[in-house]
Short mmCIF file of C-alpha atoms and ligand atoms in Angstrom, two decimals:
data_model
loop_
_atom_site.label_atom_id
_atom_site.label_comp_id
_atom_site.label_asym_id
_atom_site.label_seq_id
_atom_site.Cartn_x
_atom_site.Cartn_y
_atom_site.Cartn_z
CA MET A 6 -65.55 6.92 -17.42
CA LYS A 7 -64.13 10.05 -18.99
CA THR A 8 -63.14 10.67 -22.65
CA VAL A 9 -59.62 11.75 -22.54
CA ILE A 10 -57.59 13.11 -25.67
CA LEU A 11 -53.99 12.06 -25.05
CA ILE A 12 -51.63 13.99 -27.31
CA GLY A 13 -48.13 12.52 -27.97
CA ALA A 14 -49.51 9.17 -27.02
CA LEU A 15 -46.76 7.21 -28.70
CA GLY A 16 -43.86 9.19 -27.04
CA LYS A 17 -42.20 8.14 -23.79
CA MET A 18 -44.19 10.66 -21.80
CA GLY A 19 -47.38 9.73 -23.55
CA GLN A 20 -46.79 5.87 -22.64
CA ALA A 21 -46.20 7.00 -19.01
CA ALA A 22 -49.47 9.14 -18.90
CA LEU A 23 -51.35 6.31 -20.43
CA THR A 24 -50.44 4.11 -17.48
CA GLY A 25 -52.43 6.47 -15.38
CA LEU A 26 -55.54 6.63 -17.71
CA GLY A 27 -56.64 2.96 -17.47
CA LYS A 28 -60.28 3.73 -16.47
CA HIS A 29 -61.13 6.10 -19.21
CA LYS A 30 -61.84 6.07 -22.97
CA VAL A 31 -58.58 7.34 -24.31
CA ILE A 32 -58.33 8.90 -27.64
CA THR A 33 -54.77 9.08 -28.95
CA ALA A 34 -53.34 11.78 -30.99
CA GLY A 35 -49.78 12.64 -32.32
CA ARG A 36 -47.87 13.76 -35.29
CA SER A 37 -47.37 10.44 -36.89
CA GLY A 38 -47.77 6.78 -36.32
CA HIS A 39 -50.77 4.61 -35.28
CA VAL A 40 -52.91 7.11 -33.44
CA ASP A 41 -56.68 7.81 -33.59
CA HIS A 42 -56.00 11.31 -34.77
CA ILE A 43 -52.97 13.06 -36.44
CA VAL A 44 -52.27 16.49 -34.80
CA ASP A 45 -49.34 18.97 -35.07
CA ILE A 46 -49.62 21.09 -31.81
CA THR A 47 -47.64 23.82 -33.56
CA ASP A 48 -50.38 24.55 -36.12
CA GLU A 49 -53.62 26.19 -34.72
CA ARG A 50 -55.76 24.82 -37.53
CA SER A 51 -54.54 21.24 -36.85
CA ILE A 52 -55.52 21.66 -33.08
CA ARG A 53 -59.07 23.14 -33.95
CA ALA A 54 -59.41 20.19 -36.37
CA LEU A 55 -58.78 17.58 -33.66
CA TYR A 56 -61.15 19.09 -31.29
CA GLU A 57 -63.73 19.26 -33.91
CA THR A 58 -63.28 15.79 -35.11
CA VAL A 59 -63.38 14.28 -31.67
CA GLY A 60 -66.46 16.33 -30.66
CA LYS A 61 -67.16 15.73 -27.03
CA PHE A 62 -64.42 15.02 -24.49
CA ASP A 63 -63.76 15.52 -20.73
CA ALA A 64 -60.03 15.94 -20.60
CA VAL A 65 -57.00 16.83 -22.68
CA VAL A 66 -53.59 15.37 -21.61
CA ASN A 67 -50.75 16.72 -23.58
CA THR A 68 -47.24 15.07 -23.39
CA VAL A 69 -45.84 16.78 -26.45
CA GLY A 70 -43.11 19.62 -26.04
CA PHE A 71 -40.25 19.41 -28.57
CA CYS A 72 -37.02 21.17 -27.45
CA GLU A 73 -33.89 22.05 -29.05
CA TYR A 74 -30.47 21.53 -27.02
CA ALA A 75 -27.50 23.71 -27.19
CA THR A 76 -25.50 26.05 -25.03
CA PHE A 77 -26.83 29.48 -24.71
CA SER A 78 -24.16 30.99 -26.87
CA GLU A 79 -24.76 28.59 -29.63
CA MET A 80 -28.57 28.42 -29.60
CA THR A 81 -29.96 30.27 -32.66
CA GLU A 82 -33.18 32.21 -32.60
CA ALA A 83 -34.65 29.51 -34.87
CA GLN A 84 -33.76 26.98 -32.26
CA TRP A 85 -35.37 29.02 -29.64
CA MET A 86 -38.52 29.64 -31.72
CA THR A 87 -38.76 25.87 -32.47
CA THR A 88 -38.90 25.10 -28.76
CA VAL A 89 -41.26 28.13 -27.86
CA MET A 90 -43.56 27.17 -30.54
CA SER A 91 -44.04 23.62 -29.34
CA LYS A 92 -43.24 23.34 -25.72
CA MET A 93 -44.82 26.79 -24.88
CA MET A 94 -47.16 28.15 -27.45
CA GLY A 95 -48.09 24.61 -28.65
CA GLN A 96 -49.36 23.79 -25.10
CA ILE A 97 -50.84 27.26 -24.59
CA ASN A 98 -52.74 26.94 -27.88
CA LEU A 99 -54.23 23.50 -26.92
CA VAL A 100 -55.71 25.16 -23.84
CA ARG A 101 -56.70 28.50 -25.48
CA ILE A 102 -58.60 26.64 -28.42
CA GLY A 103 -59.52 23.63 -26.34
CA GLN A 104 -61.45 25.90 -23.91
CA GLU A 105 -63.97 26.52 -26.52
CA TYR A 106 -64.65 22.76 -26.92
CA ILE A 107 -64.03 20.82 -23.62
CA ALA A 108 -66.98 19.66 -21.67
CA ASP A 109 -68.03 21.41 -18.56
CA SER A 110 -65.83 20.62 -15.49
CA GLY A 111 -63.28 19.19 -17.77
CA SER A 112 -59.58 19.27 -17.35
CA PHE A 113 -56.33 20.07 -19.22
CA THR A 114 -53.00 18.49 -18.23
CA LEU A 115 -49.82 19.78 -19.54
CA VAL A 116 -46.11 18.67 -19.34
CA SER A 117 -43.04 20.66 -18.30
CA GLY A 118 -40.02 18.93 -16.82
CA ILE A 119 -37.46 18.95 -14.03
CA LEU A 120 -34.87 20.98 -15.80
CA ASN A 121 -36.34 24.47 -14.79
CA LYS A 122 -35.73 23.36 -11.21
CA LYS A 123 -32.47 21.29 -11.56
CA PRO A 124 -30.66 22.74 -14.65
CA ILE A 125 -28.23 20.94 -16.76
CA PRO A 126 -25.95 21.99 -19.54
CA PHE A 127 -27.55 22.41 -23.00
CA ALA A 128 -31.19 22.57 -21.71
CA ILE A 129 -31.68 26.31 -21.50
CA ALA A 130 -34.74 26.41 -23.87
CA ASP A 131 -36.37 23.32 -22.30
CA ALA A 132 -35.95 24.86 -18.86
CA THR A 133 -37.01 28.34 -19.89
CA THR A 134 -40.27 26.92 -21.73
CA SER A 135 -40.86 24.46 -18.80
CA GLY A 136 -40.76 27.41 -16.44
CA ALA A 137 -43.21 29.25 -18.52
CA ILE A 138 -45.68 26.47 -18.74
CA ASP A 139 -45.62 26.02 -15.00
CA THR A 140 -46.30 29.67 -14.57
CA PHE A 141 -49.04 29.68 -17.31
CA VAL A 142 -50.86 26.73 -15.43
CA LYS A 143 -50.81 28.48 -12.09
CA ILE A 144 -52.15 31.80 -13.37
CA VAL A 145 -54.61 30.68 -16.02
CA SER A 146 -56.29 28.49 -13.69
CA LEU A 147 -57.80 31.57 -12.04
CA GLU A 148 -59.41 32.27 -15.38
CA MET A 149 -60.65 28.76 -16.52
CA PRO A 150 -64.35 28.96 -17.65
CA ARG A 151 -67.30 26.67 -16.68
CA ASN A 152 -65.56 24.88 -13.81
CA THR A 153 -62.81 23.60 -16.00
CA ARG A 154 -59.36 22.73 -14.39
CA ILE A 155 -55.72 22.80 -15.51
CA ASN A 156 -52.64 21.37 -14.04
CA VAL A 157 -49.04 20.54 -15.33
CA VAL A 158 -46.87 17.49 -14.53
CA ASN A 159 -43.20 18.28 -13.99
CA PRO A 160 -41.37 15.12 -13.98
CA THR A 161 -37.76 14.17 -13.61
CA VAL A 162 -36.30 11.81 -16.26
CA LEU A 163 -38.21 8.48 -16.79
CA THR A 164 -36.44 5.22 -16.25
CA GLU A 165 -37.63 4.27 -19.60
CA ALA A 166 -35.70 7.31 -20.97
CA TRP A 167 -32.60 6.86 -19.07
CA ASP A 168 -30.56 5.16 -21.90
CA VAL A 169 -31.06 8.38 -24.02
CA TYR A 170 -30.57 10.98 -21.35
CA GLY A 171 -28.72 9.46 -18.34
CA GLU A 172 -25.28 10.60 -19.58
CA MET A 173 -26.39 14.11 -19.68
CA MET A 174 -28.01 13.98 -16.16
CA PRO A 175 -25.39 12.92 -13.68
CA GLY A 176 -26.68 12.73 -10.09
CA PHE A 177 -30.37 12.52 -11.36
CA GLN A 178 -32.45 9.62 -10.13
CA PRO A 179 -35.06 8.34 -12.83
CA VAL A 180 -38.47 7.54 -11.91
CA PRO A 181 -40.62 4.79 -13.50
CA SER A 182 -43.32 5.62 -16.07
CA THR A 183 -46.06 4.37 -13.76
CA LEU A 184 -45.21 6.69 -11.06
CA VAL A 185 -45.58 9.69 -13.46
CA GLY A 186 -48.78 8.01 -14.68
CA LYS A 187 -50.02 8.61 -11.26
CA ALA A 188 -49.49 12.23 -11.45
CA PHE A 189 -51.50 12.36 -14.77
CA GLU A 190 -54.16 10.40 -13.06
CA ARG A 191 -54.32 12.80 -10.08
CA SER A 192 -54.74 15.79 -12.41
CA VAL A 193 -57.52 13.95 -14.63
CA ASP A 194 -59.50 12.22 -11.82
CA GLY A 195 -58.79 14.65 -8.71
CA PHE A 196 -59.96 18.11 -8.01
CA ILE A 197 -56.74 19.88 -8.06
CA ASN A 198 -56.41 23.04 -10.23
CA GLY A 199 -53.52 25.28 -11.10
CA GLU A 200 -50.95 22.89 -9.72
CA VAL A 201 -47.53 21.98 -10.72
CA ILE A 202 -47.35 18.22 -9.94
CA VAL A 203 -43.50 17.72 -9.44
CA VAL A 204 -42.55 13.89 -9.75
CA ASP A 205 -38.91 13.64 -8.66
CA ALA A 206 -37.10 10.95 -6.72
N1 NAP B 317 -38.63 11.47 -21.37
C1 NAP B 317 -38.42 11.95 -20.27
O1 NAP B 317 -37.78 11.43 -19.35
C2 NAP B 317 -39.12 13.29 -19.89
C3 NAP B 317 -39.00 13.82 -18.58
C4 NAP B 317 -39.42 15.08 -18.21
C5 NAP B 317 -40.05 15.70 -19.18
N2 NAP B 317 -40.11 15.27 -20.40
C6 NAP B 317 -40.87 16.17 -21.46
O2 NAP B 317 -41.95 15.50 -22.02
C7 NAP B 317 -42.11 15.81 -23.37
C8 NAP B 317 -42.15 14.68 -24.30
O3 NAP B 317 -40.85 13.79 -24.15
P1 NAP B 317 -40.79 12.48 -24.68
O4 NAP B 317 -39.63 11.90 -23.95
O5 NAP B 317 -42.03 11.68 -24.60
O6 NAP B 317 -40.43 12.65 -26.17
P2 NAP B 317 -40.62 11.49 -27.28
O7 NAP B 317 -40.48 10.11 -26.79
O8 NAP B 317 -39.71 11.99 -28.36
O9 NAP B 317 -42.16 11.72 -27.75
C9 NAP B 317 -42.66 12.81 -28.37
C10 NAP B 317 -43.80 12.58 -29.03
O10 NAP B 317 -44.49 13.77 -29.41
C11 NAP B 317 -44.69 13.91 -30.77
N3 NAP B 317 -44.70 15.16 -31.33
C12 NAP B 317 -43.60 15.85 -31.50
N4 NAP B 317 -43.79 17.18 -31.92
C13 NAP B 317 -45.19 17.12 -32.06
C14 NAP B 317 -46.11 18.00 -32.49
N5 NAP B 317 -45.68 19.28 -33.01
N6 NAP B 317 -47.50 17.86 -32.55
C15 NAP B 317 -47.82 16.63 -32.16
N7 NAP B 317 -47.02 15.52 -31.87
C16 NAP B 317 -45.76 15.88 -31.71
C17 NAP B 317 -43.63 12.90 -31.48
O11 NAP B 317 -44.09 12.49 -32.63
P3 NAP B 317 -43.10 12.20 -33.86
O12 NAP B 317 -42.48 10.79 -33.49
O13 NAP B 317 -43.92 12.16 -35.06
O14 NAP B 317 -42.06 13.26 -33.85
C18 NAP B 317 -43.68 11.88 -30.45
O15 NAP B 317 -44.61 10.77 -30.56
C19 NAP B 317 -40.95 16.84 -23.78
O16 NAP B 317 -41.41 18.17 -23.60
C20 NAP B 317 -39.82 16.59 -22.49
O17 NAP B 317 -39.21 17.59 -22.17
C21 NAP B 317 -39.69 14.03 -20.74
#
């Protein structure tokens, strides 16, 4: 049994990841609500406080990555920065700071999303930062210390989120949370490193 910090645990993707972490001790974290630890991934001090408070852990699974949606011509710099500081830098900082604290042979699992491979209108910032995270994971895996690993789950839309996103995504086939949970499980319990685990129908 590993100790896994699950960030964004109360969100739709967090709940999907949770279905794949059944055999582990899961410590939940998020920005609000009934979680074991409150954390804001856009704040370095908050990330460090999370790791300091938890102490010893074997894996970090992050499912947070807030994105703004607008057409390219309408998206402001502030909207770009909000997305970059959450979905891109927030996740990078979780790894950058977390590598100081994670156990030997531990793992990080991040989240991106299918829109960098199958674009839709209004999702330029989500797609761009998802692409950045896919690239970050592939390259940083070559530098991870102490036999630690890193992967990213790049899922299509969840069946459980179809009522929210379905109208924006004609021609997409949603997948159940439990299938996406398997991808998180494969990252945490497997030996893969530097992989973009695409989950699409
Ligand atoms: N849902 C899908 O079908 C799907 C598919 C592919 C990829 N994704 C990606 O997965 C990620 C999560 O999506 P989701 O559908 O799970 O969203 P969600 O249901 O809105 O959940 C997001 C969770 O993250 C928390 N959060 C937001 N900003 C945070 C921060 N700065 N620090 C800590 N926690 C924060 C939220 O807390 P609060 O409630 O306090 O705001 C919420 O619990 C996104 O990047 C999305 O693009 C989602």
